[in-house]
Short mmCIF file of C-alpha atoms in Angstrom, two decimals:
data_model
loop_
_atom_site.label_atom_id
_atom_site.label_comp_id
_atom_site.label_asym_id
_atom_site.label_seq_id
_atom_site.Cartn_x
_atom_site.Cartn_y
_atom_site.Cartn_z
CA UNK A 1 181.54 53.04 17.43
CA UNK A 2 182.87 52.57 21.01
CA UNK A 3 182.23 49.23 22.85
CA UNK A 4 178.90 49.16 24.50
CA UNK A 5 179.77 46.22 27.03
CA UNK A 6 180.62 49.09 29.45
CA UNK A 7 177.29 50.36 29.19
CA UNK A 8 175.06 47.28 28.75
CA UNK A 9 174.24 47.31 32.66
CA UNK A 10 172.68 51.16 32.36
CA UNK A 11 170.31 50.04 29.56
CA UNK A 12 166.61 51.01 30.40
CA UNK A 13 163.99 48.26 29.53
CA UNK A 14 161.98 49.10 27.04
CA UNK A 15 159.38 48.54 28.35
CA UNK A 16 158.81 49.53 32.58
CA UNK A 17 155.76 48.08 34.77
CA UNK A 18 157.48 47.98 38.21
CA UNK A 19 159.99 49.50 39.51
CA UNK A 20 163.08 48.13 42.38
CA UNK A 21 163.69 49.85 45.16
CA UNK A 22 165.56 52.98 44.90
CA UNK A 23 164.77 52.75 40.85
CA UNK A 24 162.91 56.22 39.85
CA UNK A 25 160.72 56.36 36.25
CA UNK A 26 162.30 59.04 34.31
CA UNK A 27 159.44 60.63 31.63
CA UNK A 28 159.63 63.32 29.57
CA UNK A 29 156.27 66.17 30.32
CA UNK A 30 156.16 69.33 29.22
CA UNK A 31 156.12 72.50 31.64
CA UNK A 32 152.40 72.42 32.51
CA UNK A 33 152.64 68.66 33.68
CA UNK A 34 149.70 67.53 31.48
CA UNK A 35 150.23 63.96 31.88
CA UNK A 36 147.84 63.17 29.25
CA UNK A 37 149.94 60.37 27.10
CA UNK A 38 152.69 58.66 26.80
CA UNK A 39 155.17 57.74 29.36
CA UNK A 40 154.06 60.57 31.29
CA UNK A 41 150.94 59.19 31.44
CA UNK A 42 152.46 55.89 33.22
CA UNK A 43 154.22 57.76 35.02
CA UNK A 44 151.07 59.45 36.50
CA UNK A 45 149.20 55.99 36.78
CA UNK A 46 151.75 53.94 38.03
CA UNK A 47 154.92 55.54 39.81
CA UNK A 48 153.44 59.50 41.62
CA UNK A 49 154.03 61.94 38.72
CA UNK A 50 151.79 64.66 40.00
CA UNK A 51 149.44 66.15 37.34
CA UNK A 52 150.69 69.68 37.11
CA UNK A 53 154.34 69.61 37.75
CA UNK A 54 156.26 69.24 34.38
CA UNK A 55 159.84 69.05 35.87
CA UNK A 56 161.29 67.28 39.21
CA UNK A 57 160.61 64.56 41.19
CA UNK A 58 157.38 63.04 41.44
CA UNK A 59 156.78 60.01 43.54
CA UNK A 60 159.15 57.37 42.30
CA UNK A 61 159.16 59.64 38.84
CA UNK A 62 161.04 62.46 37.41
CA UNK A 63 159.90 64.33 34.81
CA UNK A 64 161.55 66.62 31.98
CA UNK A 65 159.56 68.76 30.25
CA UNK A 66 160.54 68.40 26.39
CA UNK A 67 158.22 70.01 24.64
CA UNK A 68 159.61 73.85 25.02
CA UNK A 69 162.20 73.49 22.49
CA UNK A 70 165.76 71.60 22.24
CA UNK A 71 167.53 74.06 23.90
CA UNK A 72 165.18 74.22 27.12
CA UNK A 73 165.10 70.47 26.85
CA UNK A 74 168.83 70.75 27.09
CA UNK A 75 168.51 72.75 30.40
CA UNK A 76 165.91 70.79 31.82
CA UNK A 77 168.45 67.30 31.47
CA UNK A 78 171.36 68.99 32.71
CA UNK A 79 169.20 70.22 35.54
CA UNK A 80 168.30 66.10 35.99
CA UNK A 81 172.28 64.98 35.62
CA UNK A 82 172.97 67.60 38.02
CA UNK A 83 170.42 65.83 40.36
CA UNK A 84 171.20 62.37 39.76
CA UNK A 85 174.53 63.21 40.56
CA UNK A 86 173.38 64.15 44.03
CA UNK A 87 171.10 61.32 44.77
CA UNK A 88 173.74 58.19 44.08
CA UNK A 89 171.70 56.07 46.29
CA UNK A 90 168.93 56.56 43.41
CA UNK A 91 168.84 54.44 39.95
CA UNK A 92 167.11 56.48 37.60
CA UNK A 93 165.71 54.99 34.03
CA UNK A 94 165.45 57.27 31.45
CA UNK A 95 162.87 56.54 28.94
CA UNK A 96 162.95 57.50 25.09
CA UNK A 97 161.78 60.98 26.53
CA UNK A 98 161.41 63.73 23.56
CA UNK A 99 160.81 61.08 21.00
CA UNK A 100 157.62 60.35 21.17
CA UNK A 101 154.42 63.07 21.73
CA UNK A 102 157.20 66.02 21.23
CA UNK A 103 158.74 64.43 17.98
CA UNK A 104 162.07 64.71 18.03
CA UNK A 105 164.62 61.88 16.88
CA UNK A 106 166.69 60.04 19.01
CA UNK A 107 169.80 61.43 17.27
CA UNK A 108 168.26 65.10 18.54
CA UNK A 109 167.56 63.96 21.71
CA UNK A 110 170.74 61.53 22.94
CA UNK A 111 173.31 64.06 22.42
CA UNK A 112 171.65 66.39 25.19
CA UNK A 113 172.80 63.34 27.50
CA UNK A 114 176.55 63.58 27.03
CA UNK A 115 176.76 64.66 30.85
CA UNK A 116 175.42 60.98 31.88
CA UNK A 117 178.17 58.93 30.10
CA UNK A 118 180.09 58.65 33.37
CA UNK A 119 177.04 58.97 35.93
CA UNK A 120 176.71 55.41 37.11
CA UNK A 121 172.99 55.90 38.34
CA UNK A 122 171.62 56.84 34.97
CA UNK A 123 170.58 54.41 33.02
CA UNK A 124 169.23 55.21 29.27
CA UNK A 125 167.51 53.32 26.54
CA UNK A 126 169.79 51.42 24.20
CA UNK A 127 169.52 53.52 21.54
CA UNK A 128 170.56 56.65 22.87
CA UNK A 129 173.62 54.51 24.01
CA UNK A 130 174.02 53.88 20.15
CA UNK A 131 174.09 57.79 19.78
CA UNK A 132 176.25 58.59 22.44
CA UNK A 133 178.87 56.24 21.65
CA UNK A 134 178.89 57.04 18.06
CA UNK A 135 179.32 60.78 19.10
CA UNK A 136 182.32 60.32 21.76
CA UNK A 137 184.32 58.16 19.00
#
């Protein structure tokens, strides 16, 4: 596996009650923006996701919907790296989105964030990093 050292400062927490400035909750939803559980419910509770929008920006969230199928899940985080790529003033967390309420595995879901390997302002949870790494070797 490649060295993670060059990564270790874009690790998400795993756990997120408060956020920095310019740091933006990223949650996965799913296209009706029921934020019923999960991180898109603390994402609704604590950091603007607005009930009813699945996708976007949301207060100091962004959500992805994930539960539409991979390759729509695919779209919808290329959509986000396309953003995040835009707003470099921005530090956007990723959380374990896909792998919880919509059931996928993290080696289904980290792949989709090859784009982010060299976007400074994404930060994802260690494991994904695991993936990744494994997957560029």
């Amino acid at each position: 596996m490649k060295d993670m050292t060059n990564y270790l400062h874009r690790v998400t927490p795993d756990i997120i009650d408060t956020l920095k400035e310019g740091e933006i909750f990223v949650f996965g939803s799913n296209c009706h923006g029921y934020h019923g559980g999960g991180a898109a419910l603390t994402a609704m509770r604590k950091f603007g996701a607005i009930y009813g929008q699945g996708d976007g920006l949301q207060g100091r969230s962004y959500g992805i919907s994930t539960m539409e199928g991979v390759s729509a899940m695919k779209e919808n985080i290329d959509r986000f790296i396309a953003f995040a790529k835009v707003h470099q003033e921005l530090t956007f967390l990723v959380t374990r989105i896909g792998c919880g309420i919509a059931g996928y595995s993290v080696e289904t879901v980290a792949p989709l964030f090859k784009g982010a390997l060299k976007v400074e302002n994404i930060h994802l949870p260690e494991d994904f990093w695991q993936v990744l790494l494994r997957v560029e070797e």
